[in-house]
Amino acid sequence: MKTAHALLALRAIAGREIHKFLRQPGRLISSLVRPALWLVVFAVGFHDGLGVAILPPYDTHVEYRVYMVPGLAMMVCLFNGMQSSLAMVYDREMGVMRLLLTAPLPRAYLLLCKLLGTSFLSVLQSTAFFVLALLFGVDLSIWQIAIAMPIVALGALMLAAFGLMLSVYIKQLENFAGTMNFVIFPMFFLSTALYPLRKIEESGAQWIYALTRFNPFTHAIEALRFSLYGQIEPTSLAVVAASTVVFYLIAAVGYDPQRGLIKSA
Amino acid sequence: MTLNVTSVCKSFGNRKALDNVSLHVAAGEFVALLGPNGAGKTTLFQILSGLFIADRGKAVICGADIGVTPIAALSQLGIVFQQPALDLDLSVTANLQFQADLHGIARTEAKQRIAACLSRFGLSERAGDTTRVLSGGNRRKVELARALMTRPKLLLMDEATVGIDPASRAQIIADVKALCREQDLAVLWATHLVDEADGADRVIVMAKGRVQFDGLSAQLVAAQECASLTDAFLRLTE
């Protein structure tokens, strides 16, 4: 594969994602309304009810909405990853997917281009969410957000790969909404987006604790939470990186006609 | 030989979609692949375009086995799918540019090729329109222009004229035949419309996953002792 060819394909595939996003300003707005509601309504409502103990990376008591920000930023990436997955299923139904799969390039590379396009949009939307959080007066600085952006990108990559993997298994658009209910909500609620892992453990709900602990989404949130304070959480970083590779490889195998599950593109 | 298919078999569960299919298409040849619905034409095309892998046998495009070196094979291939495959939200030019990028054609070169292809199919004035607003016939022309813009050695057309009015169908067929002569393009044209096969250099008839006939249309008519190609086709595939 020649570099120039690879770059043209990347520009085409990722560019198409971005072009479609820019044509739909409502998508950016809706991607911000959801976490903004959580941040404003939920955080205010539970501000006094949910006390967050001093846990690393925090060295003092923080407002509940400060605690929520990493989870909500990753929620933006999660929803965008799912949106991309939906677009893949739509492309398959509309036949556009065939163009991609019959391009004279390695399938794994074509999927990587898609992954990068989706991740770029996730980072873009997360950045917009951070700006919104600052406007709402959340106690974070631009510097904190800037140093956390590589981790946002890594989390976005993992969730885009997750969406790509799901698109292998979702055969029809009609099945998408149902699948999302079984994916987004458990992934979000069985994570540390809304409450720390120790709180869940202390509650005695051991199976919820176990699911939350092994949920890759939890680790994306925790990696981001620590990075906002200039710290690295090695276990979470390793889980996120490994999950990204695993999800991507499963998707690549799924789209491989030799071994894949895609019987009709 | 531009396309050489040898003993290809493909099954889905217990159903044999392709049973020992062999055929070839030479450079500059316009070959009609006739077959009723469910004959296995689309499955064959999906194998030729790398979307499926044959259970047995091989398909070689310009010396590259699609199952072994798919990238080399796909770079020589232009495809118009049975199901339309246009991004309806993109303009005509953007759809062609997308394909040019996927094939690694430099932007300046792509611009010239796109302009030439659109001009050939009378679509220059619609270049900026989104494909959503085009008629069915014009959409097919865009797909054909897109397939040809990469200058393939082999063009696969899978029932590409379904749903198109007779005048547009005739025009598309005439354009493709002209390309065979001018550019030595090999064409495998799958159809169940017998009249489209009438002027082909050669006719291959498929039914029930097997090649039933491979030769000139006149030979098929004579062999079946019928008055027309339609009758001969029906007798052979009934």
Short mmCIF file of C-alpha atoms in Angstrom, two decimals:
data_model
loop_
_atom_site.label_atom_id
_atom_site.label_comp_id
_atom_site.label_asym_id
_atom_site.label_seq_id
_atom_site.Cartn_x
_atom_site.Cartn_y
_atom_site.Cartn_z
CA MET A 1 0.00 0.00 0.00
CA LYS A 2 1.50 3.32 -1.08
CA THR A 3 1.51 6.17 1.42
CA ALA A 4 -0.15 8.62 -0.97
CA HIS A 5 -2.94 6.11 -1.66
CA ALA A 6 -3.38 5.44 2.05
CA LEU A 7 -3.62 9.16 2.81
CA LEU A 8 -6.15 9.76 0.04
CA ALA A 9 -8.31 6.95 1.40
CA LEU A 10 -8.00 8.31 4.92
CA ARG A 11 -9.04 11.74 3.70
CA ALA A 12 -11.97 10.25 1.79
CA ILE A 13 -13.34 8.07 4.58
CA ALA A 14 -12.63 10.30 7.56
CA GLY A 15 -13.52 13.36 5.46
CA ARG A 16 -16.91 11.87 4.61
CA GLU A 17 -17.62 11.37 8.32
CA ILE A 18 -16.66 14.94 9.11
CA HIS A 19 -18.49 16.34 6.09
CA LYS A 20 -21.69 14.57 7.15
CA PHE A 21 -21.32 15.83 10.70
CA LEU A 22 -20.82 19.42 9.60
CA ARG A 23 -23.93 19.23 7.45
CA GLN A 24 -25.97 18.27 10.51
CA PRO A 25 -25.51 21.03 13.11
CA GLY A 26 -28.32 19.45 15.11
CA ARG A 27 -26.04 16.50 15.80
CA LEU A 28 -23.53 18.66 17.68
CA ILE A 29 -26.31 20.35 19.61
CA SER A 30 -27.96 17.07 20.58
CA SER A 31 -24.61 15.58 21.57
CA LEU A 32 -24.18 18.50 23.99
CA VAL A 33 -27.72 18.71 25.33
CA ARG A 34 -27.57 15.22 26.81
CA PRO A 35 -24.46 15.67 29.01
CA ALA A 36 -25.43 19.27 29.73
CA LEU A 37 -28.72 18.09 31.22
CA TRP A 38 -26.87 15.60 33.36
CA LEU A 39 -24.41 18.24 34.43
CA VAL A 40 -26.99 20.89 35.24
CA VAL A 41 -30.07 19.01 36.36
CA PHE A 42 -28.75 15.75 37.76
CA ALA A 43 -25.69 17.24 39.43
CA VAL A 44 -27.76 19.98 41.06
CA GLY A 45 -30.43 17.55 42.20
CA PHE A 46 -27.96 15.12 43.72
CA HIS A 47 -25.40 17.61 44.89
CA ASP A 48 -26.24 17.12 48.54
CA GLY A 49 -27.49 13.57 48.36
CA LEU A 50 -24.39 12.05 46.82
CA GLY A 51 -21.33 12.97 48.78
CA VAL A 52 -18.12 12.00 47.07
CA ALA A 53 -15.42 11.08 49.53
CA ILE A 54 -11.87 12.24 48.99
CA LEU A 55 -10.54 9.65 46.60
CA PRO A 56 -7.61 9.80 44.20
CA PRO A 57 -7.04 11.77 42.06
CA TYR A 58 -8.85 14.34 44.21
CA ASP A 59 -6.91 15.62 47.21
CA THR A 60 -9.83 17.57 48.60
CA HIS A 61 -13.61 17.53 48.47
CA VAL A 62 -14.87 18.33 44.99
CA GLU A 63 -18.27 19.36 43.74
CA TYR A 64 -20.32 16.45 42.45
CA ARG A 65 -20.44 18.00 38.99
CA VAL A 66 -16.62 18.09 38.91
CA TYR A 67 -16.74 14.39 39.62
CA MET A 68 -19.26 13.85 36.80
CA VAL A 69 -17.35 15.67 34.07
CA PRO A 70 -15.03 12.80 32.98
CA GLY A 71 -17.95 10.38 32.79
CA LEU A 72 -20.05 12.79 30.77
CA ALA A 73 -17.16 13.58 28.41
CA MET A 74 -16.79 9.85 27.76
CA MET A 75 -20.55 9.57 27.39
CA VAL A 76 -20.26 12.00 24.48
CA CYS A 77 -17.66 9.68 22.91
CA LEU A 78 -19.84 6.65 23.61
CA PHE A 79 -22.85 8.16 21.86
CA ASN A 80 -20.76 9.27 18.90
CA GLY A 81 -19.27 5.78 18.63
CA MET A 82 -22.79 4.37 18.54
CA GLN A 83 -23.84 6.97 15.99
CA SER A 84 -20.96 5.86 13.79
CA SER A 85 -22.00 2.25 14.25
CA LEU A 86 -25.51 3.20 13.15
CA ALA A 87 -24.04 4.95 10.10
CA MET A 88 -22.15 1.75 9.21
CA VAL A 89 -25.35 -0.28 9.38
CA TYR A 90 -27.11 2.38 7.30
CA ASP A 91 -24.28 2.33 4.75
CA ARG A 92 -24.60 -1.44 4.55
CA GLU A 93 -28.31 -1.20 3.90
CA MET A 94 -27.84 1.57 1.32
CA GLY A 95 -25.04 -0.30 -0.47
CA VAL A 96 -22.35 2.33 0.16
CA MET A 97 -20.47 -0.17 2.31
CA ARG A 98 -19.76 -2.22 -0.81
CA LEU A 99 -17.70 0.62 -2.20
CA LEU A 100 -15.50 0.55 0.84
CA LEU A 101 -15.18 -3.21 0.89
CA THR A 102 -14.28 -3.42 -2.81
CA ALA A 103 -11.65 -0.68 -2.65
CA PRO A 104 -8.15 -1.88 -3.50
CA LEU A 105 -6.88 -1.42 0.04
CA PRO A 106 -6.57 -3.77 3.03
CA ARG A 107 -9.92 -4.05 4.81
CA ALA A 108 -8.27 -3.51 8.18
CA TYR A 109 -6.87 -0.21 6.95
CA LEU A 110 -10.25 0.92 5.61
CA LEU A 111 -11.78 0.20 9.02
CA LEU A 112 -8.94 2.08 10.69
CA CYS A 113 -9.74 5.13 8.55
CA LYS A 114 -13.34 4.90 9.70
CA LEU A 115 -12.18 4.57 13.28
CA LEU A 116 -10.00 7.65 13.05
CA GLY A 117 -12.79 9.71 11.49
CA THR A 118 -15.20 8.73 14.26
CA SER A 119 -12.63 9.35 16.97
CA PHE A 120 -11.83 12.79 15.60
CA LEU A 121 -15.50 13.73 15.79
CA SER A 122 -15.75 12.33 19.32
CA VAL A 123 -12.80 14.45 20.44
CA LEU A 124 -14.36 17.47 18.77
CA GLN A 125 -17.66 16.95 20.58
CA SER A 126 -15.96 16.23 23.90
CA THR A 127 -14.00 19.45 23.56
CA ALA A 128 -17.25 21.32 22.99
CA PHE A 129 -18.63 19.65 26.11
CA PHE A 130 -15.61 20.71 28.18
CA VAL A 131 -16.09 24.29 26.97
CA LEU A 132 -19.72 24.05 28.03
CA ALA A 133 -18.68 22.74 31.45
CA LEU A 134 -16.33 25.70 31.87
CA LEU A 135 -19.14 28.07 30.92
CA PHE A 136 -21.31 26.43 33.58
CA GLY A 137 -18.60 27.25 36.08
CA VAL A 138 -17.30 23.74 36.73
CA ASP A 139 -14.06 23.99 38.67
CA LEU A 140 -11.62 22.94 35.94
CA SER A 141 -9.03 24.92 34.03
CA ILE A 142 -8.29 25.03 30.33
CA TRP A 143 -4.83 23.70 31.12
CA GLN A 144 -6.28 20.64 32.90
CA ILE A 145 -8.49 19.93 29.91
CA ALA A 146 -5.64 20.43 27.44
CA ILE A 147 -3.35 17.90 29.12
CA ALA A 148 -6.21 15.38 29.25
CA MET A 149 -6.95 15.51 25.51
CA PRO A 150 -4.69 12.56 24.57
CA ILE A 151 -6.67 10.40 26.99
CA VAL A 152 -9.94 11.71 25.56
CA ALA A 153 -8.61 10.66 22.14
CA LEU A 154 -7.68 7.20 23.42
CA GLY A 155 -11.10 6.73 25.03
CA ALA A 156 -12.76 7.98 21.84
CA LEU A 157 -10.75 5.47 19.84
CA MET A 158 -11.82 2.63 22.13
CA LEU A 159 -15.49 3.56 21.91
CA ALA A 160 -15.31 4.03 18.15
CA ALA A 161 -13.78 0.55 17.88
CA PHE A 162 -16.56 -0.74 20.09
CA GLY A 163 -19.14 0.78 17.74
CA LEU A 164 -17.35 -0.68 14.74
CA MET A 165 -17.43 -4.11 16.36
CA LEU A 166 -21.15 -3.78 17.09
CA SER A 167 -21.86 -2.86 13.46
CA VAL A 168 -20.67 -6.34 12.47
CA TYR A 169 -23.40 -7.93 14.56
CA ILE A 170 -26.26 -5.53 13.98
CA LYS A 171 -27.70 -6.71 10.71
CA GLN A 172 -30.58 -4.30 10.26
CA LEU A 173 -31.36 -0.71 11.17
CA GLU A 174 -34.53 -1.87 12.88
CA ASN A 175 -32.46 -3.79 15.43
CA PHE A 176 -30.33 -0.83 16.27
CA ALA A 177 -32.49 0.90 18.86
CA GLY A 178 -32.95 -2.32 20.80
CA THR A 179 -29.27 -3.08 20.73
CA MET A 180 -28.48 0.38 22.00
CA ASN A 181 -30.69 -0.16 25.01
CA PHE A 182 -28.67 -3.24 25.82
CA VAL A 183 -25.37 -1.47 25.25
CA ILE A 184 -25.37 2.22 26.10
CA PHE A 185 -27.38 2.16 29.31
CA PRO A 186 -25.65 -0.81 30.97
CA MET A 187 -22.28 0.50 29.87
CA PHE A 188 -22.98 3.94 31.30
CA PHE A 189 -24.72 2.98 34.52
CA LEU A 190 -22.34 0.12 35.29
CA SER A 191 -19.43 2.51 35.28
CA THR A 192 -17.89 5.15 37.51
CA ALA A 193 -19.51 7.95 35.54
CA LEU A 194 -21.97 8.79 38.34
CA TYR A 195 -20.45 7.27 41.48
CA PRO A 196 -17.00 6.06 42.52
CA LEU A 197 -16.14 2.39 42.50
CA ARG A 198 -15.59 2.40 46.25
CA LYS A 199 -19.14 3.63 46.84
CA ILE A 200 -20.48 0.74 44.80
CA GLU A 201 -18.32 -1.70 46.72
CA GLU A 202 -19.42 -0.24 50.04
CA SER A 203 -23.05 -0.61 49.02
CA GLY A 204 -22.58 -4.40 49.11
CA ALA A 205 -23.85 -4.99 45.57
CA GLN A 206 -20.97 -7.26 44.69
CA TRP A 207 -22.04 -8.27 41.21
CA ILE A 208 -22.65 -4.65 40.24
CA TYR A 209 -19.24 -3.84 41.66
CA ALA A 210 -17.65 -6.64 39.62
CA LEU A 211 -19.37 -5.60 36.40
CA THR A 212 -18.44 -1.97 36.96
CA ARG A 213 -14.84 -2.84 37.71
CA PHE A 214 -14.41 -4.86 34.53
CA ASN A 215 -16.34 -2.48 32.31
CA PRO A 216 -13.83 -0.90 29.87
CA PHE A 217 -15.94 2.27 29.94
CA THR A 218 -15.11 2.61 33.66
CA HIS A 219 -11.42 2.54 32.80
CA ALA A 220 -11.80 5.14 30.05
CA ILE A 221 -13.48 7.43 32.61
CA GLU A 222 -10.88 6.79 35.30
CA ALA A 223 -7.98 7.30 32.90
CA LEU A 224 -9.52 10.63 31.94
CA ARG A 225 -10.29 11.59 35.56
CA PHE A 226 -6.66 11.08 36.60
CA SER A 227 -5.29 12.80 33.50
CA LEU A 228 -7.30 15.93 34.31
CA TYR A 229 -5.09 16.23 37.38
CA GLY A 230 -1.89 15.46 35.51
CA GLN A 231 -1.76 11.87 36.76
CA ILE A 232 -1.58 8.56 34.96
CA GLU A 233 -3.68 5.61 36.02
CA PRO A 234 -1.68 2.76 34.47
CA THR A 235 -4.24 -0.04 34.92
CA SER A 236 -7.02 1.97 33.31
CA LEU A 237 -4.76 3.08 30.46
CA ALA A 238 -3.73 -0.51 29.81
CA VAL A 239 -7.35 -1.72 29.84
CA VAL A 240 -8.44 1.03 27.45
CA ALA A 241 -5.54 0.40 25.07
CA ALA A 242 -6.06 -3.38 25.14
CA SER A 243 -9.84 -3.04 24.70
CA THR A 244 -9.30 -0.77 21.69
CA VAL A 245 -7.09 -3.38 20.02
CA VAL A 246 -9.45 -6.25 20.85
CA PHE A 247 -12.58 -4.43 19.60
CA TYR A 248 -10.79 -3.37 16.44
CA LEU A 249 -9.49 -6.87 15.72
CA ILE A 250 -12.93 -8.41 16.26
CA ALA A 251 -14.38 -5.85 13.82
CA ALA A 252 -11.60 -6.51 11.30
CA VAL A 253 -12.25 -10.26 11.47
CA GLY A 254 -15.98 -9.62 11.20
CA TYR A 255 -15.54 -7.67 7.98
CA ASP A 256 -13.11 -10.20 6.51
CA PRO A 257 -14.93 -12.27 3.85
CA GLN A 258 -12.68 -15.24 4.63
CA ARG A 259 -13.62 -15.52 8.27
CA GLY A 260 -16.19 -12.84 8.77
CA LEU A 261 -19.72 -12.66 9.98
CA ILE A 262 -20.74 -10.17 7.31
CA LYS A 263 -22.46 -12.47 4.89
CA SER A 264 -23.80 -9.72 2.72
CA ALA A 265 -22.27 -6.30 2.40
CA MET B 1 -7.47 -13.41 -20.48
CA THR B 2 -8.90 -10.56 -18.39
CA LEU B 3 -11.17 -12.78 -16.32
CA ASN B 4 -10.74 -16.46 -15.74
CA VAL B 5 -13.11 -18.29 -13.42
CA THR B 6 -12.28 -21.93 -12.79
CA SER B 7 -14.50 -24.48 -11.06
CA VAL B 8 -15.93 -22.04 -8.51
CA CYS B 9 -18.27 -23.49 -5.92
CA LYS B 10 -20.14 -21.66 -3.19
CA SER B 11 -22.74 -22.98 -0.77
CA PHE B 12 -24.85 -21.32 1.89
CA GLY B 13 -25.69 -24.04 4.34
CA ASN B 14 -27.10 -26.91 2.30
CA ARG B 15 -27.95 -24.70 -0.66
CA LYS B 16 -25.47 -24.71 -3.52
CA ALA B 17 -25.40 -21.19 -4.93
CA LEU B 18 -22.59 -21.91 -7.39
CA ASP B 19 -21.74 -25.38 -8.59
CA ASN B 20 -18.48 -25.77 -10.47
CA VAL B 21 -18.76 -22.53 -12.43
CA SER B 22 -16.09 -21.84 -15.05
CA LEU B 23 -16.05 -18.97 -17.52
CA HIS B 24 -13.73 -16.42 -19.05
CA VAL B 25 -13.86 -12.95 -20.56
CA ALA B 26 -11.19 -11.61 -22.90
CA ALA B 27 -10.05 -8.00 -23.26
CA GLY B 28 -12.48 -5.96 -25.36
CA GLU B 29 -15.19 -8.60 -25.06
CA PHE B 30 -18.78 -7.84 -24.04
CA VAL B 31 -20.19 -10.97 -22.44
CA ALA B 32 -23.79 -11.23 -21.28
CA LEU B 33 -24.38 -13.42 -18.26
CA LEU B 34 -28.01 -14.45 -18.59
CA GLY B 35 -29.90 -16.18 -15.89
CA PRO B 36 -33.26 -16.18 -14.14
CA ASN B 37 -33.55 -14.80 -10.61
CA GLY B 38 -31.67 -17.01 -8.18
CA ALA B 39 -29.38 -18.45 -10.86
CA GLY B 40 -26.27 -17.47 -8.89
CA LYS B 41 -25.21 -14.42 -10.90
CA THR B 42 -25.04 -12.07 -7.92
CA THR B 43 -23.20 -14.64 -5.81
CA LEU B 44 -20.67 -15.01 -8.61
CA PHE B 45 -20.26 -11.24 -8.78
CA GLN B 46 -19.80 -11.04 -5.03
CA ILE B 47 -17.00 -13.58 -5.31
CA LEU B 48 -15.45 -11.68 -8.22
CA SER B 49 -15.54 -8.46 -6.21
CA GLY B 50 -14.08 -10.02 -3.07
CA LEU B 51 -17.20 -9.72 -0.95
CA PHE B 52 -17.43 -13.50 -0.65
CA ILE B 53 -14.75 -16.15 -0.82
CA ALA B 54 -15.37 -19.20 -2.97
CA ASP B 55 -15.52 -22.55 -1.18
CA ARG B 56 -13.57 -24.08 -4.06
CA GLY B 57 -12.10 -22.95 -7.35
CA LYS B 58 -10.58 -19.61 -8.21
CA ALA B 59 -11.31 -16.36 -9.99
CA VAL B 60 -8.36 -14.60 -11.61
CA ILE B 61 -8.60 -10.98 -12.76
CA CYS B 62 -5.71 -9.77 -14.95
CA GLY B 63 -3.48 -12.45 -13.47
CA ALA B 64 -4.43 -11.77 -9.83
CA ASP B 65 -6.44 -14.34 -7.90
CA ILE B 66 -9.15 -12.43 -6.01
CA GLY B 67 -8.98 -14.93 -3.14
CA VAL B 68 -5.19 -14.66 -2.79
CA THR B 69 -4.24 -11.13 -3.88
CA PRO B 70 -7.52 -9.23 -3.62
CA ILE B 71 -5.96 -5.77 -3.72
CA ALA B 72 -4.21 -6.42 -7.05
CA ALA B 73 -7.41 -7.91 -8.47
CA LEU B 74 -9.69 -5.12 -7.17
CA SER B 75 -7.45 -2.41 -8.61
CA GLN B 76 -8.31 -3.73 -12.11
CA LEU B 77 -12.02 -3.95 -11.45
CA GLY B 78 -14.96 -1.61 -11.98
CA ILE B 79 -18.30 -2.67 -10.54
CA VAL B 80 -21.87 -1.51 -10.89
CA PHE B 81 -23.85 -3.31 -8.23
CA GLN B 82 -27.39 -4.57 -8.57
CA GLN B 83 -28.38 -2.53 -5.53
CA PRO B 84 -27.62 1.18 -6.02
CA ALA B 85 -24.59 2.22 -4.01
CA LEU B 86 -24.50 5.99 -4.13
CA ASP B 87 -24.18 8.31 -1.17
CA LEU B 88 -27.39 10.23 -1.73
CA ASP B 89 -26.24 13.16 0.40
CA LEU B 90 -23.13 13.78 -1.65
CA SER B 91 -22.98 15.54 -4.99
CA VAL B 92 -22.32 13.66 -8.22
CA THR B 93 -18.73 14.93 -8.24
CA ALA B 94 -18.20 14.10 -4.57
CA ASN B 95 -19.38 10.52 -5.14
CA LEU B 96 -16.86 10.11 -7.94
CA GLN B 97 -14.13 11.85 -5.95
CA PHE B 98 -14.73 9.45 -3.06
CA GLN B 99 -14.12 6.51 -5.40
CA ALA B 100 -11.05 8.20 -6.91
CA ASP B 101 -9.57 8.63 -3.43
CA LEU B 102 -10.25 5.01 -2.53
CA HIS B 103 -8.37 4.02 -5.67
CA GLY B 104 -5.47 6.36 -4.91
CA ILE B 105 -5.94 8.60 -7.95
CA ALA B 106 -4.23 11.94 -7.35
CA ARG B 107 -6.63 14.86 -7.00
CA THR B 108 -5.60 16.73 -10.16
CA GLU B 109 -5.78 13.57 -12.25
CA ALA B 110 -9.09 12.63 -10.63
CA LYS B 111 -10.56 16.02 -11.46
CA GLN B 112 -9.81 15.54 -15.16
CA ARG B 113 -11.12 11.98 -15.21
CA ILE B 114 -14.32 12.94 -13.40
CA ALA B 115 -14.97 15.76 -15.86
CA ALA B 116 -14.35 13.42 -18.81
CA CYS B 117 -16.60 10.67 -17.45
CA LEU B 118 -19.43 13.03 -16.61
CA SER B 119 -19.19 14.58 -20.04
CA ARG B 120 -19.32 11.14 -21.67
CA PHE B 121 -22.55 10.31 -19.89
CA GLY B 122 -24.10 13.75 -20.35
CA LEU B 123 -23.96 14.55 -16.66
CA SER B 124 -21.68 17.58 -16.66
CA GLU B 125 -24.51 19.95 -15.86
CA ARG B 126 -25.57 17.81 -12.90
CA ALA B 127 -22.07 17.58 -11.40
CA GLY B 128 -22.94 19.74 -8.41
CA ASP B 129 -26.34 18.18 -7.70
CA THR B 130 -26.76 15.73 -4.87
CA THR B 131 -27.46 12.27 -6.26
CA ARG B 132 -30.69 12.21 -4.26
CA VAL B 133 -32.34 14.56 -6.76
CA LEU B 134 -31.31 12.57 -9.85
CA SER B 135 -33.62 10.24 -11.74
CA GLY B 136 -33.05 6.48 -11.54
CA GLY B 137 -31.46 6.45 -14.99
CA ASN B 138 -29.07 9.27 -14.16
CA ARG B 139 -28.10 7.62 -10.88
CA ARG B 140 -27.18 4.50 -12.82
CA LYS B 141 -25.12 6.62 -15.19
CA VAL B 142 -23.30 8.14 -12.22
CA GLU B 143 -22.54 4.65 -10.95
CA LEU B 144 -21.28 3.63 -14.36
CA ALA B 145 -19.15 6.78 -14.62
CA ARG B 146 -17.78 6.04 -11.17
CA ALA B 147 -16.88 2.47 -12.12
CA LEU B 148 -15.17 3.59 -15.31
CA MET B 149 -13.37 6.58 -13.84
CA THR B 150 -10.76 4.27 -12.29
CA ARG B 151 -10.02 2.93 -15.81
CA PRO B 152 -10.59 -0.72 -14.98
CA LYS B 153 -9.62 -3.61 -17.22
CA LEU B 154 -12.76 -5.52 -16.26
CA LEU B 155 -16.23 -4.08 -15.74
CA LEU B 156 -18.83 -6.08 -13.83
CA MET B 157 -22.42 -4.95 -14.33
CA ASP B 158 -24.91 -6.73 -12.10
CA GLU B 159 -28.40 -6.18 -13.46
CA ALA B 160 -27.41 -2.55 -13.75
CA THR B 161 -30.36 -1.49 -15.89
CA VAL B 162 -33.14 -2.74 -13.64
CA GLY B 163 -35.77 -0.03 -13.19
CA ILE B 164 -34.47 2.11 -16.04
CA ASP B 165 -36.56 3.19 -19.00
CA PRO B 166 -35.82 1.52 -22.38
CA ALA B 167 -34.15 4.57 -23.92
CA SER B 168 -31.73 4.99 -21.03
CA ARG B 169 -31.04 1.24 -21.01
CA ALA B 170 -30.19 1.26 -24.70
CA GLN B 171 -27.97 4.30 -24.21
CA ILE B 172 -26.05 2.72 -21.33
CA ILE B 173 -25.51 -0.51 -23.27
CA ALA B 174 -24.33 1.43 -26.33
CA ASP B 175 -21.90 3.43 -24.16
CA VAL B 176 -20.44 0.32 -22.60
CA LYS B 177 -20.05 -1.43 -25.95
CA ALA B 178 -18.25 1.63 -27.28
CA LEU B 179 -15.87 1.45 -24.32
CA CYS B 180 -15.14 -2.21 -25.10
CA ARG B 181 -14.03 -1.20 -28.58
CA GLU B 182 -12.19 1.99 -27.62
CA GLN B 183 -10.42 0.90 -24.46
CA ASP B 184 -10.27 -2.89 -24.75
CA LEU B 185 -12.49 -3.08 -21.71
CA ALA B 186 -13.73 -6.56 -20.79
CA VAL B 187 -17.36 -6.53 -19.66
CA LEU B 188 -19.36 -9.18 -17.85
CA TRP B 189 -22.95 -7.99 -17.91
CA ALA B 190 -25.33 -9.96 -15.71
CA THR B 191 -28.96 -9.63 -16.65
CA HIS B 192 -32.22 -11.50 -16.78
CA LEU B 193 -33.44 -9.31 -19.64
CA VAL B 194 -32.81 -11.36 -22.76
CA ASP B 195 -32.95 -8.42 -25.16
CA GLU B 196 -29.90 -6.91 -23.44
CA ALA B 197 -27.92 -10.02 -24.33
CA ASP B 198 -28.87 -10.00 -27.97
CA GLY B 199 -26.00 -7.84 -29.17
CA ALA B 200 -23.35 -9.31 -26.87
CA ASP B 201 -20.16 -10.86 -28.24
CA ARG B 202 -20.94 -13.99 -26.28
CA VAL B 203 -23.73 -15.26 -24.05
CA ILE B 204 -23.29 -17.31 -20.90
CA VAL B 205 -26.46 -18.79 -19.46
CA MET B 206 -26.58 -19.71 -15.80
CA ALA B 207 -29.34 -21.54 -13.96
CA LYS B 208 -29.43 -23.27 -10.60
CA GLY B 209 -25.86 -22.25 -9.87
CA ARG B 210 -24.38 -23.84 -13.00
CA VAL B 211 -23.25 -22.64 -16.42
CA GLN B 212 -25.75 -24.13 -18.86
CA PHE B 213 -24.43 -22.56 -22.04
CA ASP B 214 -21.42 -20.54 -23.18
CA GLY B 215 -21.24 -19.35 -26.80
CA LEU B 216 -22.76 -17.09 -29.41
CA SER B 217 -26.41 -16.18 -29.09
CA ALA B 218 -27.08 -17.64 -32.56
CA GLN B 219 -25.58 -20.94 -31.42
CA LEU B 220 -27.88 -20.96 -28.39
CA VAL B 221 -30.93 -20.35 -30.58
CA ALA B 222 -29.87 -23.10 -32.96
CA ALA B 223 -29.01 -25.57 -30.21
CA GLN B 224 -32.40 -25.14 -28.58
CA GLU B 225 -34.15 -25.20 -31.97
CA CYS B 226 -36.06 -22.03 -31.20
CA ALA B 227 -37.03 -18.99 -33.20
CA SER B 228 -35.64 -16.40 -30.78
CA LEU B 229 -33.07 -15.96 -28.04
CA THR B 230 -35.86 -15.46 -25.53
CA ASP B 231 -37.43 -18.81 -26.39
CA ALA B 232 -34.06 -20.53 -26.34
CA PHE B 233 -33.24 -19.04 -22.94
CA LEU B 234 -36.59 -20.07 -21.50
CA ARG B 235 -36.26 -23.60 -22.84
CA LEU B 236 -32.76 -23.96 -21.47
CA THR B 237 -33.57 -22.66 -18.02
CA GLU B 238 -37.06 -24.02 -17.49
#
